[in-house]
Coordinates of C-alpha atoms and ligand atoms in Angstrom, one line a residue:
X1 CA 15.8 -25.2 8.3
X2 CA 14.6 -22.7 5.4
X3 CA 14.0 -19.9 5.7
X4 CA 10.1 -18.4 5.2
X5 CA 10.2 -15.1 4.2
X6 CA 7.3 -12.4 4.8
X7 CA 6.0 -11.7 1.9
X8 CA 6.7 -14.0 -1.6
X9 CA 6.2 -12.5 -5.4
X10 CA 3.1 -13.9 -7.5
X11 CA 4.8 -14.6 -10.6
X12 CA 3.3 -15.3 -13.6
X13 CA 3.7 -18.7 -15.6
X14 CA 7.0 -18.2 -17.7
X15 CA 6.2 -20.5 -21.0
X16 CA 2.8 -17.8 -21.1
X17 CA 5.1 -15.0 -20.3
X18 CA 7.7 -16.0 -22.7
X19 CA 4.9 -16.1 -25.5
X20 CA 3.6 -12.5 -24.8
X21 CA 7.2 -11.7 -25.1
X22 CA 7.7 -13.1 -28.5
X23 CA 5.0 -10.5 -29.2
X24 CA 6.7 -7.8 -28.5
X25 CA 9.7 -8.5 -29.7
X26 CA 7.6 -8.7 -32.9
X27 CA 6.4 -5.7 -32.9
X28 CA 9.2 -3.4 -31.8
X29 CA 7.1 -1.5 -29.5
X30 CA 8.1 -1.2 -26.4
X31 CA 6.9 1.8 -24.4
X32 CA 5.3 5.2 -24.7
X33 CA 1.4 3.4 -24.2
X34 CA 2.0 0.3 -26.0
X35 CA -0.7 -2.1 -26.6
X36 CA -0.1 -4.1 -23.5
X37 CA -0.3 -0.9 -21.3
X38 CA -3.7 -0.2 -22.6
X39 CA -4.6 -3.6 -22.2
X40 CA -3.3 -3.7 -18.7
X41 CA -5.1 -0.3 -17.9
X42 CA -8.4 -1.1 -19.2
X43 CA -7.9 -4.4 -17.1
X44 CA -7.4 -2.9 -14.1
X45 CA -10.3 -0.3 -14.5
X46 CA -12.2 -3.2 -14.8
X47 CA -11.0 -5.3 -12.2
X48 CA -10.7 -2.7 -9.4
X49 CA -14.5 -1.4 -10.5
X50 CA -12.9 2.3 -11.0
X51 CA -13.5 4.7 -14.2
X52 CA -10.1 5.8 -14.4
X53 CA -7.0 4.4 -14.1
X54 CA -2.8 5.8 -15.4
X55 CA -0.2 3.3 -14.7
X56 CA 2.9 4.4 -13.0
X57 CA 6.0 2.8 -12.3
X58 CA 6.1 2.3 -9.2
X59 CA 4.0 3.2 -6.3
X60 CA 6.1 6.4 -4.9
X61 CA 5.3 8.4 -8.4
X62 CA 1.7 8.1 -8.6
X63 CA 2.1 10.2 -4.7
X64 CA 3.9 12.6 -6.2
X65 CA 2.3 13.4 -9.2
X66 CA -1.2 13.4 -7.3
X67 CA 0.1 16.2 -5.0
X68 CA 1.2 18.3 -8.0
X69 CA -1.8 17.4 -10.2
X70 CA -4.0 19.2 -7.6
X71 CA -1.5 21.9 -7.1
X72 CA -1.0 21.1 -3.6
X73 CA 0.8 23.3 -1.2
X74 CA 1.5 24.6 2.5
X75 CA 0.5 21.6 5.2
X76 CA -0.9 18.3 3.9
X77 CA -1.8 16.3 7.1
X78 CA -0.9 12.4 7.1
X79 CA 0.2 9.7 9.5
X80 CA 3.4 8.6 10.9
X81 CA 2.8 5.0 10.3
X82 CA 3.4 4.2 7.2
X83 CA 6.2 3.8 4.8
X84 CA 8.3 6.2 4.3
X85 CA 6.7 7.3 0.3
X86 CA 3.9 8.4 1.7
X87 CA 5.6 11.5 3.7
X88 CA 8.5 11.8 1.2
X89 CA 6.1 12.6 -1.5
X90 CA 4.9 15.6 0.5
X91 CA 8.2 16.5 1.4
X92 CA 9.3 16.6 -2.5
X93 CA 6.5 18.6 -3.2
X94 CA 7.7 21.7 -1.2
X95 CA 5.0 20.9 1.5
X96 CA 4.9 20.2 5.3
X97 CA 3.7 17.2 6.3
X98 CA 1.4 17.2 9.5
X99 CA 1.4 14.3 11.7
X100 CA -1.7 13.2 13.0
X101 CA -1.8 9.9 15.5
X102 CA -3.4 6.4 14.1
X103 CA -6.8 4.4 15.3
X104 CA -5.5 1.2 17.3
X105 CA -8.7 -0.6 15.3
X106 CA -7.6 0.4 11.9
X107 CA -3.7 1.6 12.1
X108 CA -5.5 4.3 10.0
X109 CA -6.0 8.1 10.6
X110 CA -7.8 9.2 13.7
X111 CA -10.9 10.9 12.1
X112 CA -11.3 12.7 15.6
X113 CA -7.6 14.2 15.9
X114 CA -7.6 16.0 12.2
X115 CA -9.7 18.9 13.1
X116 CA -6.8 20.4 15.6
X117 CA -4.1 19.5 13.6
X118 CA -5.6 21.7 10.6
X119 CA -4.3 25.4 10.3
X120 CA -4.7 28.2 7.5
X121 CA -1.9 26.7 5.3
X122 CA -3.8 23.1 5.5
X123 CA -4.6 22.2 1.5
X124 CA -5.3 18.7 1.9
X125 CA -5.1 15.2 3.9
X126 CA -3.1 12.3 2.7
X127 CA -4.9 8.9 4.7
X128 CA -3.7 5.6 4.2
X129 CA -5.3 2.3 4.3
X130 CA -2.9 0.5 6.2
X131 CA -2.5 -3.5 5.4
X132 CA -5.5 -2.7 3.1
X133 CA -7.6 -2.1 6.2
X134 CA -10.1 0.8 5.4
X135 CA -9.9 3.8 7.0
X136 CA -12.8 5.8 8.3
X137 CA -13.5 7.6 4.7
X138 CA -16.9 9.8 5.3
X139 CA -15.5 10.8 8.6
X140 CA -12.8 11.8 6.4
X141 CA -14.4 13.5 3.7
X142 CA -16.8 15.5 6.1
X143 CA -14.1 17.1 7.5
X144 CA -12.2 17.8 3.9
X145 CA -15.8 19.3 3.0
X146 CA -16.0 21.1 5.8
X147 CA -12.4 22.9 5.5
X148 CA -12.1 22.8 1.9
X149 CA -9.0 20.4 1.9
X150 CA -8.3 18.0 -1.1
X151 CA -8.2 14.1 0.3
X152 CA -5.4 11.9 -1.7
X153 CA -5.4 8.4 -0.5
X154 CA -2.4 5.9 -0.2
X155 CA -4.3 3.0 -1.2
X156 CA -0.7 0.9 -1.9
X157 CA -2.1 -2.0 0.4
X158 CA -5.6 -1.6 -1.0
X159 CA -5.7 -3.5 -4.5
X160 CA -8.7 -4.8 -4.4
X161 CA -10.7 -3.7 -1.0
X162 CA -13.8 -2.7 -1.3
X163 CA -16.3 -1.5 1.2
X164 CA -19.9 -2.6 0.8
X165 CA -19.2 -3.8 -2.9
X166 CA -17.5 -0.3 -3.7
X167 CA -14.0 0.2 -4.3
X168 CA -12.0 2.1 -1.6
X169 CA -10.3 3.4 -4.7
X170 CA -13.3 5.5 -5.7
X171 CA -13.1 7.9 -2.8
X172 CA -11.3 11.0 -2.1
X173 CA -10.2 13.1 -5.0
X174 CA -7.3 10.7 -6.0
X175 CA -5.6 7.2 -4.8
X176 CA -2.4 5.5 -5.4
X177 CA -1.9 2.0 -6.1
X178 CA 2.0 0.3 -5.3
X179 CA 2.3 -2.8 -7.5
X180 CA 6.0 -3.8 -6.3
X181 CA 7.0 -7.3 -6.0
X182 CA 6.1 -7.7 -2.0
X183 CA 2.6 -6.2 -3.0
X184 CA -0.8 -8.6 -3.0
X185 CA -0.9 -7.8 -6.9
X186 CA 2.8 -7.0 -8.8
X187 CA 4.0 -5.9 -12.2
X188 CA 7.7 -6.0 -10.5
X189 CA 8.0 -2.2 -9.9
X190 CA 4.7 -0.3 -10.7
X191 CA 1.9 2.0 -9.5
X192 CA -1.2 3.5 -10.2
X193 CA -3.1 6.5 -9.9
X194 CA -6.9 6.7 -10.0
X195 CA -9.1 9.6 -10.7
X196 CA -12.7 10.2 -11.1
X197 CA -13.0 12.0 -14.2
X198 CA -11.8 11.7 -17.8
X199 CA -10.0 15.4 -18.2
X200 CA -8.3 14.6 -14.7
X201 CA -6.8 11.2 -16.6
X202 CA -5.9 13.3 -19.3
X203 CA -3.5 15.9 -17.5
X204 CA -2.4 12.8 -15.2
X205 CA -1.2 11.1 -18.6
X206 CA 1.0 14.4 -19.4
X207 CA 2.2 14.6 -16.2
X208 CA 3.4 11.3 -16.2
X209 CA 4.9 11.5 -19.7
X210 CA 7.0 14.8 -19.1
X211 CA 3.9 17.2 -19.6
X212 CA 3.9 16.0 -23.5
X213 CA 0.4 16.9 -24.7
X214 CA 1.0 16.7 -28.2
X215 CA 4.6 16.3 -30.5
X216 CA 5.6 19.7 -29.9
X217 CA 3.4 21.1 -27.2
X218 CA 4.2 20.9 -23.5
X219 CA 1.4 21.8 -20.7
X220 CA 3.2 21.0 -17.5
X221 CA 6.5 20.2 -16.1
X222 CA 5.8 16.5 -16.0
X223 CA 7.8 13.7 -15.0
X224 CA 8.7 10.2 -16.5
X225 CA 6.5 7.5 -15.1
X226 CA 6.0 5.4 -18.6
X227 CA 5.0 1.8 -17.9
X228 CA 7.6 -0.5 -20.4
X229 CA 5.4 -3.0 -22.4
X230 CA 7.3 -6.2 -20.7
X231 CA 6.0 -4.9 -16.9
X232 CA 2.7 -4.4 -18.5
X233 CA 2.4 -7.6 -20.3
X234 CA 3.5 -9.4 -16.9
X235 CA 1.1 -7.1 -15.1
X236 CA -2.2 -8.8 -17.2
X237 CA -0.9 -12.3 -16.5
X238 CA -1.0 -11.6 -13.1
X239 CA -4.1 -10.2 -12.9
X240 CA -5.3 -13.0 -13.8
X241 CA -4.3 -15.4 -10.7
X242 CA -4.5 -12.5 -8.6
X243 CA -7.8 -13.6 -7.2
X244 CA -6.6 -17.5 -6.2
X245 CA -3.9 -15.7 -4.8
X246 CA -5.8 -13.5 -2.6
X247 CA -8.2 -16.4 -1.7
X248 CA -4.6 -18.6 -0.4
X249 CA -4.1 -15.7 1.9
X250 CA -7.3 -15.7 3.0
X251 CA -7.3 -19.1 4.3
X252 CA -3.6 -18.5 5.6
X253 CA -5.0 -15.7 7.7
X254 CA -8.0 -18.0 9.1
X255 CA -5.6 -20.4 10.3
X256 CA -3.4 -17.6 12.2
X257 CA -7.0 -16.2 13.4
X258 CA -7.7 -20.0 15.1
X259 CA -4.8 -20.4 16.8
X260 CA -4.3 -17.2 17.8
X261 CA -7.5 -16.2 19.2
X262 CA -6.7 -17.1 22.5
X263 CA -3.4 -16.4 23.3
X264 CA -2.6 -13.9 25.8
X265 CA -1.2 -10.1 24.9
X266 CA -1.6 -11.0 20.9
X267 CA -3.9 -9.1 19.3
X268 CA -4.3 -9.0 15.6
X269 CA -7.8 -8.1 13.3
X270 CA -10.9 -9.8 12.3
X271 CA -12.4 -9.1 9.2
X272 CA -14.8 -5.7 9.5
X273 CA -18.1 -6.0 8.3
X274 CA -19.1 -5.4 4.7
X275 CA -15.7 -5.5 3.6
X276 CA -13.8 -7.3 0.8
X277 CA -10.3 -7.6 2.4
X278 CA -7.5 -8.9 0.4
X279 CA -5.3 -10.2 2.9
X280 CA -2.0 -8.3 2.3
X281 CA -0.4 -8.2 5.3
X282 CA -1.3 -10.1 9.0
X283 CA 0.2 -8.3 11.7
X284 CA 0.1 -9.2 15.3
X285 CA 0.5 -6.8 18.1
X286 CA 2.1 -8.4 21.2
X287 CA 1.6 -6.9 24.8
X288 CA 5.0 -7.4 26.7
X289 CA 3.1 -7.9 30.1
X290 CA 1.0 -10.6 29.0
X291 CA 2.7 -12.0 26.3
X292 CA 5.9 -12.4 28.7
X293 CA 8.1 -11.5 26.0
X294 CA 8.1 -8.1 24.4
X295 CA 7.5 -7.9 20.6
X296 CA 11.4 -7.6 19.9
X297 CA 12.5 -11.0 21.7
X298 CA 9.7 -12.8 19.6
X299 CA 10.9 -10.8 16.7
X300 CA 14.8 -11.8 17.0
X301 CA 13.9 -14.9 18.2
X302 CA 12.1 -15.8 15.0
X303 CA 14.3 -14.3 12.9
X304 CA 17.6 -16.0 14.5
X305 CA 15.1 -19.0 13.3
X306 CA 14.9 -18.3 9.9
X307 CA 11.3 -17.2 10.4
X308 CA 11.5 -13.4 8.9
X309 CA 8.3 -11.6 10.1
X310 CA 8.6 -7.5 9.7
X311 CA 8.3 -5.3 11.7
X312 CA 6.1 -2.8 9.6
X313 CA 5.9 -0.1 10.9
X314 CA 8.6 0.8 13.2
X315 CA 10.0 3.0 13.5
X316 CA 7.8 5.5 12.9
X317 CA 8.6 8.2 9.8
X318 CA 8.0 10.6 12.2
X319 CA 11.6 9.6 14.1
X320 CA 13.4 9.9 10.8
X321 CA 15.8 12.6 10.8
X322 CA 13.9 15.0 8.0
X323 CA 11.4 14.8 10.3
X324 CA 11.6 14.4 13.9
X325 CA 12.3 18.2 14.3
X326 CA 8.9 18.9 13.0
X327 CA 6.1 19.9 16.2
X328 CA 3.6 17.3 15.0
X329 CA 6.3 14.8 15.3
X330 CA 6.7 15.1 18.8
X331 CA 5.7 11.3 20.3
X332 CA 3.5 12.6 22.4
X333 CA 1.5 14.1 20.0
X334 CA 1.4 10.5 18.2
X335 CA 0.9 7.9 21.5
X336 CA -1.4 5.6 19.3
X337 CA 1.3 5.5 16.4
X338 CA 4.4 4.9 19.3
X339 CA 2.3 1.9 20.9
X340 CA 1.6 0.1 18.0
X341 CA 4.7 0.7 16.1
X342 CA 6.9 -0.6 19.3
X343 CA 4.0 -4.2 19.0
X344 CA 3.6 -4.7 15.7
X345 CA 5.3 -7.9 14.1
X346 CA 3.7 -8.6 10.0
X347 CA 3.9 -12.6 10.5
X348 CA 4.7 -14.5 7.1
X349 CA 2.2 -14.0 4.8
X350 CA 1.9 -15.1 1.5
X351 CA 0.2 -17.2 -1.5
X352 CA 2.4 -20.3 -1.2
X353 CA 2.8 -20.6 2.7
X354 CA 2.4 -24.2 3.5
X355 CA 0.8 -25.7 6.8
X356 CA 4.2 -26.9 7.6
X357 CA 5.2 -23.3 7.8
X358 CA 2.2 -22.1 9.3
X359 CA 2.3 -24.7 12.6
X360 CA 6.7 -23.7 12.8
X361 CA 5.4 -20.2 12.4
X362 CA 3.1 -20.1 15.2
X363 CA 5.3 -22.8 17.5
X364 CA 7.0 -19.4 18.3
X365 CA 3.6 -17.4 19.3
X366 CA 1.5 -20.2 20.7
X367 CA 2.8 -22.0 23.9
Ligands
PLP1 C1 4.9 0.2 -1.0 C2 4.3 1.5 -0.5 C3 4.5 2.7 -1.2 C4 5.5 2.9 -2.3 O1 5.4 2.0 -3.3 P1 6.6 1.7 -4.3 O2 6.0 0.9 -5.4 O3 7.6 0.9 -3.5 O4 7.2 2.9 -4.7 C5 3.8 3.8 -0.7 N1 3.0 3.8 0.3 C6 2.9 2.6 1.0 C7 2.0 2.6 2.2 C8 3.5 1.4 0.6 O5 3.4 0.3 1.4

């Protein structure tokens, strides 16, 4: 049997990509904010409803250059369950991550558990949305308010979720985008960073282009994170199916949701209110007792199958070596995050997923 992997690429159509090619090959211009790259920002500003966009490439950079655009330092206070950027970005800042335990509605941040994790050297919080799930923002941003702590979100599942018809995007003082080729929207590698303000753009720009704010003048001690004019042109023919796409996934997850609903010890989430969801990932979370098989046998049992769930996230960062010695990544500071990361199984999810592989998919889940 084939296999059916978790995730598949949206690609664009090649006889349109080979055109936009031609183009550039005409014109010699090939990086350093091409014509495509603007085109693909101003594309994505509009698309994403957000003022200000800089593309990055890949998803890990924008992190890091968000953390030393604001200058951050000391204790920046995150989750454990997540993939392993989001921490190593604070790490290669100079700064101490602080691990605060996950929501079992969301997988997000625990809104209630950030206040005692927060000490003098605390400069800012670093949320995610996992699978493009919002997480509790004004709970959030009252308590960055309150302490005077920056918020930077890891919006790398997020392209696209909006809450109430606004863009998760447009909170906090920065989010980060991934657009790798496992992502809901891809530009093979890339990223994003997006800011509120046009000066903040501006310095994000010399960051990313080695601090260059002029021929001979240098503000910062930027970094390389230039967007080539091929991703970028591949990036706006994306964008364009990225909606159908998003729509396939969204009927692939109400079929899971039917057949699933009443199966004992699987949980997995409905849709929350007044959101747009875009569908990026569908995990299930399996209760050994009563499921009467724990979440690895499914896991092997599929995958011996050629049915190649993930197991995102486990194991936690917090049990990575870097970290583990660190107090806030003791597990029993973190029992949500442990729980969830030992249940969790991402099932298949993708743009082209038949109804063939959706009924061998679930033959393994539903008895
Ligand atoms: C994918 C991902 C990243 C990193 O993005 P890359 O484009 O792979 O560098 C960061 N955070 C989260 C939560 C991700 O899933």
């Amino acid at each position: 049997m084939d296999k059916i992997t978790v995730t598949s690429p949206l690609l664009p159509n090649l006889d349109e990509f080979q055109e936009l090619l031609k183009e550039i090959w005409d014109s010699k211009w090939i990086t350093n904010n091409g014509s495509f790259h603007k085109k693909l920002e101003s594309a994505l500003a509009e698309y994403l409803k957000v003022p200000y966009i800089s593309l990055f490439t890949n998803g890990t950079l924008p992190l890091l250059t968000a953390l030393q655009a604001l200058r951050i330092t000391g204790e920046v206070i995150t989750t454990p369950y997540s993939f392993v950027a989001t921490t190593h970005s604070i790490w290669w800042n100079g700064c101490r991550p602080v691990f605060v335990d996950i929501e079992e509605s969301t997988c997000g941040i625990d809104p209630d558990k950030i206040e005692a994790a927060i000490t003098p050297k605390t400069t800012a919080i670093m949320p995610v949305h996992c699978y493009g799930k919002p997480v509790n923002m004004d709970a959030i941003q009252a308590i960055a308010d309150k302490y005077g702590l920056r918020v930077i979100y890891d919006a790398a599942h997020a392209f696209g979720v909006e809450v109430n018809g606004e863009s998760v995007l447009n909170r906090g003082d920065m989010a980060t985008l991934s657009f790798h080729a496992t992502k809901v929207y891809n530009t093979l590698e890339g990223g994003a960073l997006v800011v509120h303000d046009e000066a903040t753009k501006k310095r994000i720009d010399y960051l990313k282009n080695f601090g260059f704010a002029g021929e001979t003048e240098v503000v910062a001690p930027g970094i390389n994170s230039k967007v080539d004019e091929v991703r970028a042109a591949y990036g706006l023919l994306n964008l364009k199916q990225v909606d159908a796409a998003i729509e396939k996934r969204h009927q692939v997850a109400i079929k899971y949701r039917n057949a699933l609903r009443d199966v004992p010890g699987v949980r997995f989430f409905d849709d929350m209110p007044g959101v747009r969801h875009n569908y990026s990932y569908f995990p299930i979370f399996i209760n050994a007792e009563e499921f009467g098989q724990t979440r690895d046998e499914l896991y092997f049992k599929m995958k011996e199958d050629g049915i190649l769930g993930r197991r995102y996230f486990y194991p936690l960062i917090s049990t990575f070596s870097t970290y583990r010695g660190l107090p806030s990544a003791a597990p029993e500071n973190l029992p949500v995050a442990t729980k969830i990361a030992n249940e969790v199984i991402c099932l298949p999810m993708h743009h082209e997923l038949s109804d063939e592989d959706i009924t061998r998919i679930l033959s393994y889940i539903v008895k």
